[in-house]
Amino acid sequence: MTKPIIHIVAGGPRNLIPDLSLFIDHPVLWAGVDHGVRTIFQAGIAPHVAVGDFDSISKEEWQQIEKKVPAIHKFRPEKDETDMELALLWAVGQTPEKIVIFGATGGRLDHFMANAFLVAAYKQKYPDIMFELIDTNNTISVWLPGMHTIEQDTAKKYVSFIPVFNEVIGLTLSGFKYPLRNHTVPLGSSLCVSNELIRQTGHFSFEKGILMMIRSMD
């Protein structure tokens, strides 16, 4: 059986969320997190599940959710997990191939930082799942040790590598403007920020650590 792809839409700034209607014909499962359910509706998409405490939802919006969303997971505002983590817990339970998150960047920095580190932690726990956070200017993904290949993206030509939690050991970059070979990148280092691919295909590998890759527009 083919593993599903899940798109999670959180309640981040609408102007930073790509046009979700471009994905209407894609075979994905849609999950709305709190106010993100409304964003999915506005794109003309029927969400499969709604998750959160819905404390920012109006009475009319809640009635629409109850009417149009087949699976609703509603929680009390007083809880240990964030709404995003609750959505991720549901998503990984579907044994997906990939989880793409929209509306988790921009706006409140505490929300963004929490979401970024949450995704990194989930990648550690679920190494077979691909995790991405996407907004109009950036694509963020998390990688574990090994050899990886990426394709050139003319829209998001800048590629940055950020160690997460601990240093990254043995980082090698080939096909990049600024190559590296078997380099240790300390936590907090800006060494690997704003690199660029100089070939159609680039490769990166490392031996130990967790690496966040950010592909950005100018």
PDB file of C-alpha atoms in Angstrom:
ATOM      1  CA  MET A   1       0.000   0.000   0.000  1.00  0.00           C
ATOM      2  CA  THR A   2       1.292   3.462  -0.919  1.00  0.00           C
ATOM      3  CA  LYS A   3       2.142   5.627   2.052  1.00  0.00           C
ATOM      4  CA  PRO A   4       0.170   8.905   2.184  1.00  0.00           C
ATOM      5  CA  ILE A   5       1.510  12.433   1.971  1.00  0.00           C
ATOM      6  CA  ILE A   6       0.037  14.735   4.628  1.00  0.00           C
ATOM      7  CA  HIS A   7      -0.268  18.508   4.414  1.00  0.00           C
ATOM      8  CA  ILE A   8      -0.732  20.282   7.744  1.00  0.00           C
ATOM      9  CA  VAL A   9      -1.875  23.917   7.698  1.00  0.00           C
ATOM     10  CA  ALA A  10      -1.359  25.979  10.839  1.00  0.00           C
ATOM     11  CA  GLY A  11      -2.683  29.439  11.626  1.00  0.00           C
ATOM     12  CA  GLY A  12       0.377  31.489  10.648  1.00  0.00           C
ATOM     13  CA  PRO A  13       0.225  34.709   8.605  1.00  0.00           C
ATOM     14  CA  ARG A  14      -1.851  34.128   5.472  1.00  0.00           C
ATOM     15  CA  ASN A  15       0.504  36.186   3.284  1.00  0.00           C
ATOM     16  CA  LEU A  16       3.327  33.704   3.978  1.00  0.00           C
ATOM     17  CA  ILE A  17       1.319  30.624   3.000  1.00  0.00           C
ATOM     18  CA  PRO A  18       1.684  29.561  -0.652  1.00  0.00           C
ATOM     19  CA  ASP A  19      -1.397  29.206  -2.831  1.00  0.00           C
ATOM     20  CA  LEU A  20      -2.797  25.955  -1.476  1.00  0.00           C
ATOM     21  CA  SER A  21      -5.206  25.626  -4.406  1.00  0.00           C
ATOM     22  CA  LEU A  22      -2.179  24.562  -6.493  1.00  0.00           C
ATOM     23  CA  PHE A  23      -2.307  21.284  -4.545  1.00  0.00           C
ATOM     24  CA  ILE A  24      -6.007  20.555  -5.052  1.00  0.00           C
ATOM     25  CA  ASP A  25      -5.369  17.734  -7.511  1.00  0.00           C
ATOM     26  CA  HIS A  26      -2.544  16.211  -5.448  1.00  0.00           C
ATOM     27  CA  PRO A  27      -3.367  12.952  -3.619  1.00  0.00           C
ATOM     28  CA  VAL A  28      -2.698  14.212  -0.095  1.00  0.00           C
ATOM     29  CA  LEU A  29      -4.444  14.209   3.270  1.00  0.00           C
ATOM     30  CA  TRP A  30      -5.169  17.696   4.644  1.00  0.00           C
ATOM     31  CA  ALA A  31      -5.084  18.536   8.345  1.00  0.00           C
ATOM     32  CA  GLY A  32      -6.037  21.964   9.668  1.00  0.00           C
ATOM     33  CA  VAL A  33      -4.568  23.191  12.936  1.00  0.00           C
ATOM     34  CA  ASP A  34      -6.954  25.571  14.693  1.00  0.00           C
ATOM     35  CA  HIS A  35      -7.269  28.642  12.424  1.00  0.00           C
ATOM     36  CA  GLY A  36      -5.489  26.779   9.637  1.00  0.00           C
ATOM     37  CA  VAL A  37      -8.748  24.957   8.928  1.00  0.00           C
ATOM     38  CA  ARG A  38     -10.199  28.209   7.617  1.00  0.00           C
ATOM     39  CA  THR A  39      -7.177  28.704   5.344  1.00  0.00           C
ATOM     40  CA  ILE A  40      -7.803  25.270   3.829  1.00  0.00           C
ATOM     41  CA  PHE A  41     -11.465  26.111   3.272  1.00  0.00           C
ATOM     42  CA  GLN A  42     -10.523  29.387   1.578  1.00  0.00           C
ATOM     43  CA  ALA A  43      -8.355  27.468  -0.904  1.00  0.00           C
ATOM     44  CA  GLY A  44     -11.375  25.422  -1.955  1.00  0.00           C
ATOM     45  CA  ILE A  45     -10.073  22.266  -0.267  1.00  0.00           C
ATOM     46  CA  ALA A  46     -12.001  19.950   2.039  1.00  0.00           C
ATOM     47  CA  PRO A  47      -9.807  19.050   5.040  1.00  0.00           C
ATOM     48  CA  HIS A  48      -9.775  15.465   6.230  1.00  0.00           C
ATOM     49  CA  VAL A  49      -9.112  16.323   9.862  1.00  0.00           C
ATOM     50  CA  ALA A  50      -9.133  19.351  12.180  1.00  0.00           C
ATOM     51  CA  VAL A  51      -6.919  19.457  15.280  1.00  0.00           C
ATOM     52  CA  GLY A  52      -6.567  21.951  18.126  1.00  0.00           C
ATOM     53  CA  ASP A  53      -8.266  23.764  20.937  1.00  0.00           C
ATOM     54  CA  PHE A  54      -9.929  26.151  18.440  1.00  0.00           C
ATOM     55  CA  ASP A  55      -9.727  29.048  20.874  1.00  0.00           C
ATOM     56  CA  SER A  56      -9.324  31.523  17.995  1.00  0.00           C
ATOM     57  CA  ILE A  57     -12.297  30.213  16.010  1.00  0.00           C
ATOM     58  CA  SER A  58     -15.611  32.085  15.879  1.00  0.00           C
ATOM     59  CA  LYS A  59     -18.913  30.352  16.531  1.00  0.00           C
ATOM     60  CA  GLU A  60     -19.794  30.480  12.827  1.00  0.00           C
ATOM     61  CA  GLU A  61     -16.412  29.027  11.830  1.00  0.00           C
ATOM     62  CA  TRP A  62     -16.790  26.224  14.361  1.00  0.00           C
ATOM     63  CA  GLN A  63     -20.185  25.342  12.934  1.00  0.00           C
ATOM     64  CA  GLN A  64     -18.620  25.136   9.474  1.00  0.00           C
ATOM     65  CA  ILE A  65     -15.883  22.845  10.788  1.00  0.00           C
ATOM     66  CA  GLU A  66     -18.421  20.560  12.469  1.00  0.00           C
ATOM     67  CA  LYS A  67     -20.423  20.386   9.236  1.00  0.00           C
ATOM     68  CA  LYS A  68     -17.604  19.901   6.704  1.00  0.00           C
ATOM     69  CA  VAL A  69     -14.708  18.131   8.439  1.00  0.00           C
ATOM     70  CA  PRO A  70     -15.170  14.361   8.901  1.00  0.00           C
ATOM     71  CA  ALA A  71     -12.672  13.965  11.766  1.00  0.00           C
ATOM     72  CA  ILE A  72     -12.287  16.567  14.532  1.00  0.00           C
ATOM     73  CA  HIS A  73      -9.847  16.288  17.421  1.00  0.00           C
ATOM     74  CA  LYS A  74     -10.720  19.043  19.876  1.00  0.00           C
ATOM     75  CA  PHE A  75      -8.687  19.638  23.028  1.00  0.00           C
ATOM     76  CA  ARG A  76      -8.888  21.936  26.030  1.00  0.00           C
ATOM     77  CA  PRO A  77      -6.686  25.057  25.831  1.00  0.00           C
ATOM     78  CA  GLU A  78      -4.946  23.921  29.044  1.00  0.00           C
ATOM     79  CA  LYS A  79      -2.725  21.089  27.761  1.00  0.00           C
ATOM     80  CA  ASP A  80       0.925  20.105  27.650  1.00  0.00           C
ATOM     81  CA  GLU A  81       1.216  19.785  23.851  1.00  0.00           C
ATOM     82  CA  THR A  82       0.871  22.597  21.345  1.00  0.00           C
ATOM     83  CA  ASP A  83      -1.797  22.283  18.665  1.00  0.00           C
ATOM     84  CA  MET A  84       0.966  21.626  16.130  1.00  0.00           C
ATOM     85  CA  GLU A  85       2.353  18.716  18.128  1.00  0.00           C
ATOM     86  CA  LEU A  86      -1.114  17.230  18.421  1.00  0.00           C
ATOM     87  CA  ALA A  87      -1.453  17.479  14.643  1.00  0.00           C
ATOM     88  CA  LEU A  88       1.954  15.848  14.177  1.00  0.00           C
ATOM     89  CA  LEU A  89       1.000  13.032  16.537  1.00  0.00           C
ATOM     90  CA  TRP A  90      -2.046  12.363  14.374  1.00  0.00           C
ATOM     91  CA  ALA A  91      -0.005  12.640  11.172  1.00  0.00           C
ATOM     92  CA  VAL A  92       2.774  10.204  12.132  1.00  0.00           C
ATOM     93  CA  GLY A  93       0.071   7.765  13.201  1.00  0.00           C
ATOM     94  CA  GLN A  94      -0.961   7.528   9.537  1.00  0.00           C
ATOM     95  CA  THR A  95       2.521   6.135   8.670  1.00  0.00           C
ATOM     96  CA  PRO A  96       3.058   8.712   5.912  1.00  0.00           C
ATOM     97  CA  GLU A  97       5.853   9.051   3.394  1.00  0.00           C
ATOM     98  CA  LYS A  98       6.022  12.809   3.906  1.00  0.00           C
ATOM     99  CA  ILE A  99       4.580  15.557   6.117  1.00  0.00           C
ATOM    100  CA  VAL A 100       4.503  19.100   4.757  1.00  0.00           C
ATOM    101  CA  ILE A 101       3.646  21.944   7.128  1.00  0.00           C
ATOM    102  CA  PHE A 102       2.304  25.341   6.044  1.00  0.00           C
ATOM    103  CA  GLY A 103       1.541  28.364   8.219  1.00  0.00           C
ATOM    104  CA  ALA A 104       4.176  27.500  10.832  1.00  0.00           C
ATOM    105  CA  THR A 105       6.643  30.306  10.038  1.00  0.00           C
ATOM    106  CA  GLY A 106       6.421  34.083  10.346  1.00  0.00           C
ATOM    107  CA  GLY A 107       4.337  35.983  12.853  1.00  0.00           C
ATOM    108  CA  ARG A 108       5.219  34.945  16.400  1.00  0.00           C
ATOM    109  CA  LEU A 109       8.853  33.886  16.675  1.00  0.00           C
ATOM    110  CA  ASP A 110       8.161  31.633  19.653  1.00  0.00           C
ATOM    111  CA  HIS A 111       5.741  29.616  17.522  1.00  0.00           C
ATOM    112  CA  PHE A 112       8.230  29.381  14.658  1.00  0.00           C
ATOM    113  CA  MET A 113      11.140  28.287  16.870  1.00  0.00           C
ATOM    114  CA  ALA A 114       8.968  25.737  18.677  1.00  0.00           C
ATOM    115  CA  ASN A 115       7.713  24.325  15.362  1.00  0.00           C
ATOM    116  CA  ALA A 116      11.199  24.122  13.823  1.00  0.00           C
ATOM    117  CA  PHE A 117      12.683  22.257  16.781  1.00  0.00           C
ATOM    118  CA  LEU A 118       9.574  20.092  17.075  1.00  0.00           C
ATOM    119  CA  VAL A 119       9.990  18.926  13.487  1.00  0.00           C
ATOM    120  CA  ALA A 120      13.687  18.204  14.118  1.00  0.00           C
ATOM    121  CA  ALA A 121      12.783  16.118  17.163  1.00  0.00           C
ATOM    122  CA  TYR A 122      10.152  14.201  15.201  1.00  0.00           C
ATOM    123  CA  LYS A 123      12.656  13.480  12.421  1.00  0.00           C
ATOM    124  CA  GLN A 124      14.868  11.833  15.041  1.00  0.00           C
ATOM    125  CA  LYS A 125      11.971   9.726  16.258  1.00  0.00           C
ATOM    126  CA  TYR A 126      10.544   8.933  12.810  1.00  0.00           C
ATOM    127  CA  PRO A 127      13.566   8.766  10.474  1.00  0.00           C
ATOM    128  CA  ASP A 128      11.641   7.218   7.569  1.00  0.00           C
ATOM    129  CA  ILE A 129       9.299  10.215   7.259  1.00  0.00           C
ATOM    130  CA  MET A 130      10.286  13.312   5.262  1.00  0.00           C
ATOM    131  CA  PHE A 131       9.393  16.541   7.106  1.00  0.00           C
ATOM    132  CA  GLU A 132       9.175  19.991   5.468  1.00  0.00           C
ATOM    133  CA  LEU A 133       8.032  23.441   6.568  1.00  0.00           C
ATOM    134  CA  ILE A 134       7.128  25.619   3.588  1.00  0.00           C
ATOM    135  CA  ASP A 135       6.251  29.290   3.221  1.00  0.00           C
ATOM    136  CA  THR A 136       6.305  31.673   0.255  1.00  0.00           C
ATOM    137  CA  ASN A 137      10.031  32.369   0.666  1.00  0.00           C
ATOM    138  CA  ASN A 138      11.535  29.251   2.256  1.00  0.00           C
ATOM    139  CA  THR A 139      11.514  25.477   2.374  1.00  0.00           C
ATOM    140  CA  ILE A 140      12.904  23.945   5.570  1.00  0.00           C
ATOM    141  CA  SER A 141      13.720  20.249   5.848  1.00  0.00           C
ATOM    142  CA  VAL A 142      15.523  18.097   8.408  1.00  0.00           C
ATOM    143  CA  TRP A 143      18.144  15.458   7.607  1.00  0.00           C
ATOM    144  CA  LEU A 144      19.879  12.626   9.424  1.00  0.00           C
ATOM    145  CA  PRO A 145      23.384  11.270   8.698  1.00  0.00           C
ATOM    146  CA  GLY A 146      24.008   9.755   5.287  1.00  0.00           C
ATOM    147  CA  MET A 147      24.431  10.775   1.639  1.00  0.00           C
ATOM    148  CA  HIS A 148      21.726  13.048   0.229  1.00  0.00           C
ATOM    149  CA  THR A 149      21.015  14.552  -3.196  1.00  0.00           C
ATOM    150  CA  ILE A 150      19.182  17.798  -3.989  1.00  0.00           C
ATOM    151  CA  GLU A 151      18.158  19.408  -7.265  1.00  0.00           C
ATOM    152  CA  GLN A 152      18.683  23.028  -8.218  1.00  0.00           C
ATOM    153  CA  ASP A 153      15.720  25.317  -7.528  1.00  0.00           C
ATOM    154  CA  THR A 154      15.988  28.608  -9.407  1.00  0.00           C
ATOM    155  CA  ALA A 155      13.226  30.179  -7.295  1.00  0.00           C
ATOM    156  CA  LYS A 156      14.909  29.313  -3.988  1.00  0.00           C
ATOM    157  CA  LYS A 157      18.555  29.408  -4.996  1.00  0.00           C
ATOM    158  CA  TYR A 158      20.111  29.960  -1.562  1.00  0.00           C
ATOM    159  CA  VAL A 159      20.836  26.838   0.459  1.00  0.00           C
ATOM    160  CA  SER A 160      21.806  26.983   4.141  1.00  0.00           C
ATOM    161  CA  PHE A 161      22.698  24.151   6.490  1.00  0.00           C
ATOM    162  CA  ILE A 162      22.100  24.643  10.224  1.00  0.00           C
ATOM    163  CA  PRO A 163      23.146  22.105  12.881  1.00  0.00           C
ATOM    164  CA  VAL A 164      20.325  21.233  15.286  1.00  0.00           C
ATOM    165  CA  PHE A 165      20.742  20.201  18.946  1.00  0.00           C
ATOM    166  CA  ASN A 166      24.472  19.334  18.567  1.00  0.00           C
ATOM    167  CA  GLU A 167      27.417  19.786  16.207  1.00  0.00           C
ATOM    168  CA  VAL A 168      27.383  18.071  12.812  1.00  0.00           C
ATOM    169  CA  ILE A 169      30.418  15.894  12.116  1.00  0.00           C
ATOM    170  CA  GLY A 170      31.893  15.053   8.715  1.00  0.00           C
ATOM    171  CA  LEU A 171      29.856  17.436   6.553  1.00  0.00           C
ATOM    172  CA  THR A 172      30.791  17.246   2.877  1.00  0.00           C
ATOM    173  CA  LEU A 173      29.209  19.450   0.187  1.00  0.00           C
ATOM    174  CA  SER A 174      29.727  18.864  -3.535  1.00  0.00           C
ATOM    175  CA  GLY A 175      28.184  20.720  -6.455  1.00  0.00           C
ATOM    176  CA  PHE A 176      28.015  23.876  -4.317  1.00  0.00           C
ATOM    177  CA  LYS A 177      29.621  27.302  -4.774  1.00  0.00           C
ATOM    178  CA  TYR A 178      31.319  26.830  -1.403  1.00  0.00           C
ATOM    179  CA  PRO A 179      32.230  23.135  -1.073  1.00  0.00           C
ATOM    180  CA  LEU A 180      33.254  21.384   2.128  1.00  0.00           C
ATOM    181  CA  ARG A 181      34.983  18.116   2.836  1.00  0.00           C
ATOM    182  CA  ASN A 182      34.648  16.175   6.061  1.00  0.00           C
ATOM    183  CA  HIS A 183      34.056  19.309   8.138  1.00  0.00           C
ATOM    184  CA  THR A 184      32.765  19.584  11.695  1.00  0.00           C
ATOM    185  CA  VAL A 185      30.172  22.349  12.008  1.00  0.00           C
ATOM    186  CA  PRO A 186      29.637  23.555  15.598  1.00  0.00           C
ATOM    187  CA  LEU A 187      26.206  24.326  16.968  1.00  0.00           C
ATOM    188  CA  GLY A 188      25.485  28.000  16.287  1.00  0.00           C
ATOM    189  CA  SER A 189      27.938  28.271  13.385  1.00  0.00           C
ATOM    190  CA  SER A 190      27.064  30.447  10.377  1.00  0.00           C
ATOM    191  CA  LEU A 191      29.644  28.739   8.156  1.00  0.00           C
ATOM    192  CA  CYS A 192      27.057  27.037   5.944  1.00  0.00           C
ATOM    193  CA  VAL A 193      24.630  29.927   5.464  1.00  0.00           C
ATOM    194  CA  SER A 194      23.709  31.251   1.977  1.00  0.00           C
ATOM    195  CA  ASN A 195      25.441  28.678  -0.176  1.00  0.00           C
ATOM    196  CA  GLU A 196      24.352  28.016  -3.770  1.00  0.00           C
ATOM    197  CA  LEU A 197      24.266  25.055  -6.114  1.00  0.00           C
ATOM    198  CA  ILE A 198      26.493  25.490  -9.177  1.00  0.00           C
ATOM    199  CA  ARG A 199      25.263  22.315 -10.874  1.00  0.00           C
ATOM    200  CA  GLN A 200      21.818  20.920 -11.575  1.00  0.00           C
ATOM    201  CA  THR A 201      22.371  18.347  -8.842  1.00  0.00           C
ATOM    202  CA  GLY A 202      24.241  18.723  -5.571  1.00  0.00           C
ATOM    203  CA  HIS A 203      25.191  16.278  -2.843  1.00  0.00           C
ATOM    204  CA  PHE A 204      25.696  16.598   0.890  1.00  0.00           C
ATOM    205  CA  SER A 205      26.665  13.999   3.442  1.00  0.00           C
ATOM    206  CA  PHE A 206      27.597  13.845   7.119  1.00  0.00           C
ATOM    207  CA  GLU A 207      28.424  11.226   9.709  1.00  0.00           C
ATOM    208  CA  LYS A 208      26.807  12.436  12.913  1.00  0.00           C
ATOM    209  CA  GLY A 209      24.274  15.011  14.055  1.00  0.00           C
ATOM    210  CA  ILE A 210      21.022  16.514  12.725  1.00  0.00           C
ATOM    211  CA  LEU A 211      21.042  19.035   9.910  1.00  0.00           C
ATOM    212  CA  MET A 212      18.358  21.544   9.016  1.00  0.00           C
ATOM    213  CA  MET A 213      18.431  22.629   5.386  1.00  0.00           C
ATOM    214  CA  ILE A 214      16.820  25.946   4.446  1.00  0.00           C
ATOM    215  CA  ARG A 215      16.257  26.811   0.787  1.00  0.00           C
ATOM    216  CA  SER A 216      15.413  30.500   0.389  1.00  0.00           C
ATOM    217  CA  MET A 217      14.494  33.138  -2.170  1.00  0.00           C
ATOM    218  CA  ASP A 218      16.576  36.287  -2.469  1.00  0.00           C
TER     219      ASP A 218
END
